[in-house]
Tab-separated table of C-alpha atoms in Angstrom:
chain	number	residue	atom	x	y	z
T	164	MET	CA	-62.478	139.482	-11.733
T	165	ILE	CA	-63.581	139.876	-8.084
T	166	GLN	CA	-60.209	138.787	-6.755
T	167	GLY	CA	-58.480	141.115	-9.179
T	168	SER	CA	-60.681	144.015	-8.086
T	169	TRP	CA	-59.948	143.572	-4.400
T	170	ARG	CA	-56.259	143.098	-5.126
T	171	ALA	CA	-56.319	146.377	-7.048
T	172	LEU	CA	-58.076	148.022	-4.095
T	173	LEU	CA	-55.280	146.834	-1.801
T	174	TRP	CA	-52.550	148.376	-3.952
T	175	ILE	CA	-54.464	151.570	-4.735
T	176	GLY	CA	-55.295	152.030	-1.045
T	177	LEU	CA	-51.683	151.457	0.002
T	178	SER	CA	-50.524	153.870	-2.676
T	179	GLU	CA	-52.946	156.557	-1.447
T	180	LEU	CA	-51.922	156.017	2.167
T	181	CYS	CA	-48.273	156.596	1.256
T	182	ALA	CA	-48.756	159.504	-1.172
T	183	LEU	CA	-51.159	161.487	1.020
T	184	SER	CA	-48.557	161.640	3.797
T	185	LEU	CA	-47.307	164.642	1.804
T	186	TRP	CA	-50.422	166.651	2.697
T	187	TYR	CA	-49.585	167.465	6.326
T	188	SER	CA	-45.862	166.723	6.217
T	189	ALA	CA	-45.050	170.408	6.787
T	190	SER	CA	-48.033	171.286	8.977
T	191	VAL	CA	-46.982	168.989	11.824
T	192	ILE	CA	-43.582	170.686	11.953
T	193	ALA	CA	-44.978	174.168	11.332
T	194	PRO	CA	-43.451	175.714	14.508
T	195	GLU	CA	-39.954	174.695	13.391
T	196	LEU	CA	-40.528	175.914	9.830
T	197	ILE	CA	-41.973	179.233	11.002
T	198	SER	CA	-38.885	179.777	13.132
T	199	ILE	CA	-36.398	178.694	10.453
T	200	TRP	CA	-38.110	180.633	7.674
T	201	ASN	CA	-38.803	183.644	9.928
T	202	LEU	CA	-42.501	183.684	9.052
T	203	SER	CA	-45.112	185.932	10.659
T	204	TYR	CA	-47.693	184.753	13.200
T	205	ASN	CA	-50.398	184.357	10.568
T	206	SER	CA	-48.209	182.300	8.262
T	207	GLU	CA	-49.040	178.946	9.850
T	208	ALA	CA	-52.529	179.120	8.345
T	209	TRP	CA	-51.062	179.838	4.909
T	210	LEU	CA	-48.544	177.063	5.402
T	211	SER	CA	-51.468	174.707	5.992
T	212	ALA	CA	-53.543	176.229	3.186
T	213	SER	CA	-50.720	176.126	0.623
T	214	VAL	CA	-51.326	172.468	-0.249
T	215	PRO	CA	-55.084	172.960	-0.784
T	216	ILE	CA	-54.271	176.021	-2.900
T	217	GLY	CA	-51.988	173.913	-5.064
T	218	PHE	CA	-54.551	171.118	-5.175
T	219	VAL	CA	-57.203	173.542	-6.437
T	220	ILE	CA	-54.850	174.856	-9.129
T	221	GLY	CA	-53.901	171.345	-10.191
T	222	ALA	CA	-57.489	170.085	-10.144
T	223	LEU	CA	-58.691	173.110	-12.111
T	224	VAL	CA	-56.071	172.602	-14.811
T	225	SER	CA	-56.685	168.841	-14.832
T	226	SER	CA	-60.461	169.170	-15.174
T	227	TYR	CA	-60.139	172.004	-17.713
T	228	PHE	CA	-58.010	169.861	-19.998
T	229	GLY	CA	-59.728	166.574	-19.114
T	230	VAL	CA	-56.433	164.962	-18.062
T	231	ALA	CA	-58.132	162.153	-16.136
T	232	ASP	CA	-60.149	161.167	-19.224
T	233	ARG	CA	-57.503	161.695	-21.909
T	234	PHE	CA	-54.515	159.819	-20.485
T	235	ASN	CA	-53.847	156.519	-18.752
T	236	PRO	CA	-54.892	157.289	-15.151
T	237	ARG	CA	-52.422	154.829	-13.634
T	238	LYS	CA	-49.509	156.593	-15.317
T	239	VAL	CA	-50.858	160.007	-14.276
T	240	LEU	CA	-51.046	158.829	-10.647
T	241	ALA	CA	-47.516	157.381	-10.684
T	242	ILE	CA	-45.934	160.482	-12.208
T	243	SER	CA	-47.824	162.752	-9.811
T	244	ALA	CA	-46.724	160.779	-6.739
T	245	PHE	CA	-43.101	160.822	-7.923
T	246	LEU	CA	-43.100	164.567	-8.546
T	247	GLY	CA	-44.793	165.155	-5.191
T	248	ALA	CA	-42.074	163.177	-3.421
T	249	LEU	CA	-39.371	165.200	-5.172
T	250	LEU	CA	-40.929	168.602	-4.476
T	251	ASN	CA	-41.561	167.731	-0.843
T	252	ALA	CA	-37.959	166.583	-0.366
T	253	LEU	CA	-36.681	169.918	-1.702
T	254	LEU	CA	-38.049	171.573	1.460
T	255	ILE	CA	-34.951	170.468	3.372
T	256	LEU	CA	-32.831	172.693	1.098
T	257	VAL	CA	-34.990	175.817	1.480
T	258	ASP	CA	-34.281	178.611	3.960
T	259	SER	CA	-36.927	181.056	2.732
T	260	GLY	CA	-40.598	181.126	3.608
T	261	PHE	CA	-41.537	182.276	0.110
T	262	PHE	CA	-39.884	179.326	-1.605
T	263	GLY	CA	-41.053	176.946	1.117
T	264	ILE	CA	-44.712	177.865	0.640
T	265	LEU	CA	-44.204	177.810	-3.141
T	266	LEU	CA	-42.929	174.227	-2.898
T	267	ARG	CA	-45.951	173.308	-0.787
T	268	ILE	CA	-48.257	174.774	-3.443
T	269	LEU	CA	-46.465	172.769	-6.138
T	270	THR	CA	-46.789	169.658	-3.982
T	271	GLY	CA	-50.521	170.308	-3.774
T	272	ILE	CA	-50.672	170.509	-7.559
T	273	THR	CA	-49.152	167.033	-7.823
T	274	LEU	CA	-51.661	165.635	-5.308
T	275	ALA	CA	-54.440	166.686	-7.690
T	276	GLY	CA	-53.051	163.911	-9.871
T	277	VAL	CA	-53.223	161.397	-7.019
T	278	TYR	CA	-56.511	161.606	-5.107
T	279	PRO	CA	-59.169	162.087	-7.847
T	280	ILE	CA	-57.234	159.862	-10.246
T	281	ALA	CA	-57.223	157.029	-7.705
T	282	VAL	CA	-60.996	157.355	-7.316
T	283	LYS	CA	-61.431	157.073	-11.085
T	284	ILE	CA	-59.165	154.008	-11.291
T	285	LEU	CA	-61.098	152.343	-8.503
T	286	SER	CA	-64.435	153.121	-10.159
T	287	GLN	CA	-63.139	151.250	-13.219
T	288	TRP	CA	-62.293	148.211	-11.101
T	289	PHE	CA	-65.642	148.347	-9.282
T	290	PRO	CA	-68.395	149.118	-11.818
T	291	LYS	CA	-71.016	148.217	-9.157
T	292	LYS	CA	-71.224	148.273	-5.338
T	293	ARG	CA	-68.321	150.661	-5.146
T	294	GLY	CA	-69.461	152.419	-1.942
T	295	LEU	CA	-67.392	150.146	0.315
T	296	ALA	CA	-64.416	150.104	-2.071
T	297	ILE	CA	-64.127	153.881	-2.314
T	298	GLY	CA	-64.850	154.121	1.416
T	299	ILE	CA	-61.778	151.971	2.048
T	300	LEU	CA	-59.800	154.150	-0.362
T	301	ILE	CA	-60.763	157.332	1.510
T	302	ALA	CA	-59.911	155.565	4.768
T	303	ALA	CA	-56.409	155.035	3.373
T	304	LEU	CA	-56.305	158.708	2.388
T	305	THR	CA	-57.359	159.695	5.912
T	306	LEU	CA	-54.715	157.519	7.548
T	307	GLY	CA	-52.119	158.786	5.094
T	308	SER	CA	-52.978	162.410	5.843
T	309	SER	CA	-52.543	161.761	9.574
T	310	LEU	CA	-49.312	159.762	9.205
T	311	PRO	CA	-47.064	162.773	9.962
T	312	HIS	CA	-48.794	163.043	13.360
T	313	PHE	CA	-47.919	159.381	13.918
T	314	VAL	CA	-44.295	159.940	12.965
T	315	VAL	CA	-43.974	162.953	15.280
T	316	MET	CA	-45.702	161.057	18.092
T	317	PHE	CA	-43.397	158.034	18.136
T	318	PHE	CA	-40.257	159.637	16.808
T	319	SER	CA	-40.309	163.000	18.571
T	320	SER	CA	-36.510	163.040	18.568
T	321	LEU	CA	-36.445	163.188	14.765
T	322	SER	CA	-35.470	166.485	13.214
T	323	TRP	CA	-37.964	168.290	11.000
T	324	LYS	CA	-35.906	167.282	7.981
T	325	SER	CA	-36.340	163.613	8.881
T	326	VAL	CA	-40.117	164.038	8.950
T	327	ILE	CA	-39.996	165.548	5.457
T	328	ILE	CA	-37.744	162.777	4.162
T	329	CYS	CA	-40.002	160.078	5.624
T	330	SER	CA	-43.059	161.457	3.821
T	331	SER	CA	-41.129	161.780	0.544
T	332	VAL	CA	-39.953	158.175	0.784
T	333	LEU	CA	-43.535	157.063	1.323
T	334	ALA	CA	-44.708	159.036	-1.719
T	335	LEU	CA	-41.902	157.492	-3.778
T	336	LEU	CA	-43.082	154.066	-2.619
T	337	SER	CA	-46.542	155.011	-3.848
T	338	ALA	CA	-45.171	155.749	-7.325
T	339	ILE	CA	-43.320	152.401	-7.343
T	340	ILE	CA	-46.466	150.475	-6.359
T	341	VAL	CA	-48.581	152.095	-9.063
T	342	THR	CA	-45.898	151.695	-11.739
T	343	PHE	CA	-44.713	148.150	-11.140
T	344	ILE	CA	-47.449	146.344	-9.188
T	345	LEU	CA	-50.857	147.846	-9.946
T	346	GLU	CA	-52.391	146.710	-13.224
T	347	ASP	CA	-54.625	148.673	-15.553
T	348	ALA	CA	-58.338	148.085	-14.979
T	349	PRO	CA	-59.936	145.568	-17.385
T	350	VAL	CA	-62.589	148.152	-18.284
T	351	THR	CA	-61.114	151.514	-19.187
T	352	SER	CA	-62.496	154.564	-20.922
T	353	GLN	CA	-61.089	155.566	-24.282
T	354	ASN	CA	-58.540	158.347	-24.484
T	355	LEU	CA	-60.641	161.313	-25.515
T	356	PRO	CA	-59.517	164.349	-27.485
T	357	PHE	CA	-59.479	167.572	-25.483
T	358	SER	CA	-62.815	169.323	-25.338
T	359	PHE	CA	-64.113	172.240	-23.287
T	360	LYS	CA	-67.494	170.509	-23.431
T	361	LEU	CA	-66.418	168.051	-20.721
T	362	ILE	CA	-66.765	170.615	-17.918
T	363	LYS	CA	-69.974	171.949	-19.472
T	364	LYS	CA	-71.426	168.438	-19.332
T	365	VAL	CA	-70.568	168.244	-15.635
T	366	VAL	CA	-72.159	171.588	-14.804
T	367	MET	CA	-75.295	170.829	-16.842
T	368	ASN	CA	-75.861	167.504	-15.057
T	369	LYS	CA	-78.275	168.533	-12.276
T	370	PRO	CA	-77.943	165.466	-9.991
T	371	VAL	CA	-74.153	165.618	-10.271
T	372	MET	CA	-74.186	169.270	-9.243
T	373	LEU	CA	-76.555	168.603	-6.322
T	374	ALA	CA	-74.070	166.013	-5.058
T	375	ASN	CA	-71.276	168.538	-5.667
T	376	TYR	CA	-73.028	171.197	-3.582
T	377	GLY	CA	-73.356	168.683	-0.765
T	378	TYR	CA	-69.672	167.888	-1.119
T	379	PHE	CA	-68.717	171.559	-0.972
T	380	GLY	CA	-70.492	171.906	2.371
T	381	HIS	CA	-68.775	168.765	3.623
T	382	MET	CA	-65.356	170.087	2.590
T	383	TRP	CA	-65.941	173.462	4.276
T	384	GLU	CA	-65.960	171.549	7.553
T	385	LEU	CA	-63.549	168.659	6.997
T	386	TYR	CA	-60.181	170.299	6.386
T	387	GLY	CA	-60.876	173.155	8.777
T	388	MET	CA	-61.415	170.469	11.399
T	389	TRP	CA	-58.409	168.366	10.345
T	390	THR	CA	-56.094	171.385	10.325
T	391	TRP	CA	-57.113	173.026	13.606
T	392	LEU	CA	-58.382	170.186	15.809
T	393	PRO	CA	-54.801	169.309	16.907
T	394	ALA	CA	-54.265	172.938	17.991
T	395	PHE	CA	-57.602	172.902	19.817
T	396	LEU	CA	-56.748	169.660	21.624
T	397	THR	CA	-53.333	171.011	22.595
T	398	ALA	CA	-54.763	174.202	24.066
T	399	SER	CA	-57.663	172.410	25.776
T	400	PHE	CA	-55.601	169.622	27.316
T	401	LEU	CA	-52.900	171.991	28.587
T	402	ILE	CA	-55.484	174.266	30.186
T	403	HIS	CA	-57.055	171.278	31.916
T	404	SER	CA	-53.635	170.039	33.034
T	405	SER	CA	-50.359	171.740	32.206
T	406	GLU	CA	-48.608	168.409	32.736
T	407	THR	CA	-50.359	166.676	29.831
T	408	PRO	CA	-47.547	164.981	27.850
T	409	GLN	CA	-47.007	165.980	24.225
T	410	TRP	CA	-47.080	162.353	23.082
T	411	PHE	CA	-50.612	161.999	24.455
T	412	ILE	CA	-51.762	165.114	22.593
T	413	ALA	CA	-50.219	163.821	19.352
T	414	LEU	CA	-51.802	160.403	19.943
T	415	SER	CA	-55.201	162.035	20.498
T	416	SER	CA	-54.887	163.897	17.180
T	417	PHE	CA	-53.862	160.727	15.349
T	418	ILE	CA	-56.755	158.744	16.841
T	419	SER	CA	-59.344	161.470	16.183
T	420	ILE	CA	-58.283	162.171	12.605
T	421	GLY	CA	-56.578	159.000	11.381
T	422	ILE	CA	-57.969	155.994	13.231
T	423	ALA	CA	-61.503	157.275	13.835
T	424	GLY	CA	-61.637	158.749	10.331
T	425	GLY	CA	-60.485	155.507	8.735
T	426	ILE	CA	-63.107	153.510	10.615
T	427	GLY	CA	-65.759	156.064	9.683
T	428	CYS	CA	-64.939	155.742	5.980
T	429	VAL	CA	-65.238	151.945	5.962
T	430	VAL	CA	-68.428	151.907	8.039
T	431	GLY	CA	-69.882	154.679	5.885
T	432	GLY	CA	-69.126	152.694	2.740
T	433	LEU	CA	-70.811	149.571	4.127
T	434	ILE	CA	-73.913	151.448	5.233
T	435	SER	CA	-74.251	153.532	2.071
T	436	ASP	CA	-74.468	150.419	-0.109
T	437	LYS	CA	-77.514	149.412	1.967
T	438	ILE	CA	-79.372	152.645	2.751
T	439	GLY	CA	-78.300	154.798	-0.202
T	440	ARG	CA	-75.617	157.444	-0.715
T	441	ALA	CA	-77.843	160.399	0.092
T	442	ASN	CA	-79.130	158.971	3.378
T	443	LEU	CA	-75.616	158.198	4.557
T	444	THR	CA	-74.337	161.700	3.741
T	445	ILE	CA	-77.305	163.337	5.470
T	446	ILE	CA	-76.813	161.299	8.662
T	447	SER	CA	-73.040	161.897	8.677
T	448	MET	CA	-73.319	165.646	8.144
T	449	PHE	CA	-75.985	165.934	10.847
T	450	ILE	CA	-73.742	164.208	13.407
T	451	SER	CA	-70.626	166.158	12.401
T	452	ALA	CA	-72.477	169.484	12.560
T	453	ILE	CA	-73.626	168.673	16.101
T	454	CYS	CA	-70.053	167.741	17.090
T	455	SER	CA	-68.596	170.950	15.639
T	456	ILE	CA	-70.983	172.911	17.852
T	457	LEU	CA	-70.610	170.802	21.004
T	458	ILE	CA	-66.841	170.356	21.120
T	459	GLY	CA	-66.223	173.982	22.088
T	460	PHE	CA	-68.186	173.475	25.311
T	461	THR	CA	-65.581	170.872	26.377
T	462	PHE	CA	-62.653	173.302	26.022
T	463	GLY	CA	-60.499	173.090	29.132
T	464	GLN	CA	-62.859	170.529	30.679
T	465	SER	CA	-62.443	166.777	31.044
T	466	ILE	CA	-59.822	165.479	28.613
T	467	TRP	CA	-61.779	162.271	28.063
T	468	LEU	CA	-65.021	164.107	27.250
T	469	THR	CA	-63.178	166.262	24.720
T	470	LEU	CA	-61.517	163.206	23.222
T	471	ILE	CA	-64.796	161.283	22.921
T	472	ILE	CA	-66.474	164.116	21.000
T	473	SER	CA	-63.398	164.643	18.821
T	474	VAL	CA	-63.381	160.924	17.923
T	475	ILE	CA	-67.088	160.991	17.025
T	476	TRP	CA	-66.446	164.148	15.022
T	477	GLY	CA	-63.494	162.548	13.285
T	478	MET	CA	-65.596	159.545	12.278
T	479	SER	CA	-68.658	161.460	11.098
T	480	ALA	CA	-66.842	164.305	9.315
T	481	ILE	CA	-65.164	161.907	6.860
T	482	SER	CA	-67.578	158.950	6.766
T	483	ASP	CA	-69.551	160.515	3.905
T	484	SER	CA	-66.612	161.858	1.909
T	485	ALA	CA	-66.226	158.811	-0.308
T	486	GLN	CA	-69.925	158.697	-1.091
T	487	PHE	CA	-69.946	162.078	-2.809
T	488	SER	CA	-67.287	160.701	-5.163
T	489	VAL	CA	-69.258	157.464	-5.569
T	490	VAL	CA	-72.367	159.434	-6.548
T	491	VAL	CA	-70.478	161.295	-9.259
T	492	SER	CA	-68.762	158.125	-10.513
T	493	GLU	CA	-72.147	156.387	-10.759
T	494	ILE	CA	-74.306	159.069	-12.379
T	495	ALA	CA	-71.816	160.957	-14.574
T	496	GLU	CA	-71.381	159.668	-18.108
T	497	VAL	CA	-68.368	157.404	-18.492
T	498	ASP	CA	-66.714	159.722	-21.023
T	499	TYR	CA	-66.323	162.526	-18.477
T	500	VAL	CA	-66.392	160.835	-15.062
T	501	GLY	CA	-62.712	161.595	-14.434
T	502	THR	CA	-63.220	165.256	-15.253
T	503	ALA	CA	-66.354	165.332	-13.071
T	504	LEU	CA	-64.477	163.916	-10.081
T	505	THR	CA	-61.580	166.316	-10.529
T	506	PHE	CA	-63.944	169.279	-10.907
T	507	GLN	CA	-65.801	168.264	-7.740
T	508	MET	CA	-62.597	168.104	-5.721
T	509	CYS	CA	-61.233	171.302	-7.242
T	510	ILE	CA	-64.125	173.429	-6.021
T	511	GLY	CA	-64.398	171.486	-2.773
T	512	PHE	CA	-60.788	172.180	-1.834
T	513	LEU	CA	-61.270	175.821	-2.762
T	514	PHE	CA	-63.710	176.012	0.140
T	515	THR	CA	-61.155	174.409	2.457
T	516	ILE	CA	-58.730	177.261	1.807
T	517	ILE	CA	-61.299	179.731	3.089
T	518	SER	CA	-62.243	177.772	6.205
T	519	ILE	CA	-58.644	176.913	7.105
T	520	ASN	CA	-57.638	180.584	7.045
T	521	LEU	CA	-60.850	181.795	8.680
T	522	ILE	CA	-60.516	179.658	11.821
T	523	PRO	CA	-57.457	181.410	13.376
T	524	ILE	CA	-58.917	184.847	12.627
T	525	ILE	CA	-62.256	184.044	14.262
T	526	GLN	CA	-60.555	182.167	17.098
T	527	ARG	CA	-58.720	185.299	18.204
T	528	ILE	CA	-62.075	187.113	18.365
T	529	ILE	CA	-64.398	184.567	19.999
T	530	GLY	CA	-61.975	181.957	21.362
T	531	TRP	CA	-61.719	178.186	20.990
T	532	GLU	CA	-65.050	177.714	22.754
T	533	TRP	CA	-67.087	178.982	19.780
T	534	VAL	CA	-64.846	179.050	16.726
T	535	PHE	CA	-65.738	175.596	15.363
T	536	THR	CA	-69.416	176.530	15.151
T	537	ILE	CA	-68.677	178.304	11.854
T	538	LEU	CA	-67.706	174.915	10.405
T	539	ALA	CA	-71.240	173.644	11.092
T	540	ILE	CA	-72.507	175.947	8.335
T	541	GLY	CA	-71.039	173.617	5.698
T	542	PRO	CA	-72.727	170.342	6.656
T	543	ILE	CA	-76.028	172.099	7.409
T	544	LEU	CA	-76.144	173.491	3.851
T	545	GLY	CA	-74.862	170.164	2.552
T	546	ILE	CA	-77.841	168.393	4.122
T	547	VAL	CA	-80.228	170.711	2.260
T	548	PHE	CA	-78.725	169.828	-1.124
T	549	MET	CA	-78.493	166.105	-0.387
T	550	LEU	CA	-82.173	166.080	0.586
T	551	LYS	CA	-82.857	167.400	-2.915
T	552	TYR	CA	-80.525	164.806	-4.427
T	553	ARG	CA	-82.285	162.055	-2.456
T	554	ARG	CA	-85.465	162.716	-4.428
T	555	TYR	CA	-83.512	161.990	-7.604
T	556	GLU	CA	-81.985	158.844	-6.063
T	557	PHE	CA	-85.413	157.671	-4.897
T	558	ASN	CA	-86.921	158.181	-8.345
T	559	GLU	CA	-84.057	156.273	-9.968
T	560	ARG	CA	-84.570	153.320	-7.624
T	561	GLY	CA	-88.297	153.373	-8.350
T	562	GLN	CA	-87.630	153.059	-12.063
T	563	GLN	CA	-85.309	150.047	-11.656
């Protein structure tokens, strides 16, 4: 059973790594797409926000109809990854910004059938001590999201179409892994008839909602940081030295978001199993809030100082992400855990749309030096709610 669980984690993690390369596949080549599609200056933010918009739509529909709890989650994941690969590949045939952003929204909808579904599958394989397992899964998600930066960094000569094709091939590989290699979990929930009561049960579960509120604050910061940190590093490094090579800037983004984030997820999972989910999230959000405030003071200063803070930020901003999902998977009733996870991510990604689009607007007013301070609002509020949840967690431990 243990060997089977860790084998399943390997394949689910690899599948997530490949499928989530779709998330930023267009963002890393945004300048080329903006030029080709003749988009306005503000369109880059919407190009980045289009996938979260689609994810929110997909997650809302999925949670509303209880898709994750009514159908075989492995099949849902495989179909979603396949459709995502297809929709992403269609970008190479588009010459209109409207249809390009529409395809990105549709791609986001398919990813709502990948990320939360994978968390549910993994929770079935790991009925206990799942903090580390889901931490590793989110690490794979983090690396997958940053993969386009890696491709651009080492294959800068590739055309934008090649970057799109690479991410689609990876997503197709994800569908193949889930379909032909990954097995169904030995403990699965029954296929439930559709009921509107599933979402009501989620909302009425107070500890679940406290964890959700913490997650919403976490998400306000995370994707705003992931989306705009590369632009910040580019501007900062070039001001410090106009001769800073592009490959070094791309490498810095990949290390700060992908490598540091992946390490943070695994370490966070290990620690949370020992000190508790709430304590880990509180510590992580405290550190990330401090980093979001401090990093602006390094703008245009020492490249290495900026990079050190961005790496710490990258680790702390994502190290708690898995634990919010773990909390929900542990305290929600088994008959609606899939819906609860999807609902959590639906609302969480709704907040990312706001923060992603707010950053460039505020940046033009107050500059790069101060703009990331607005992201600190999320983790600060998240800490408040997780302190309340910790009381519940403490009481539960006392009763065991």
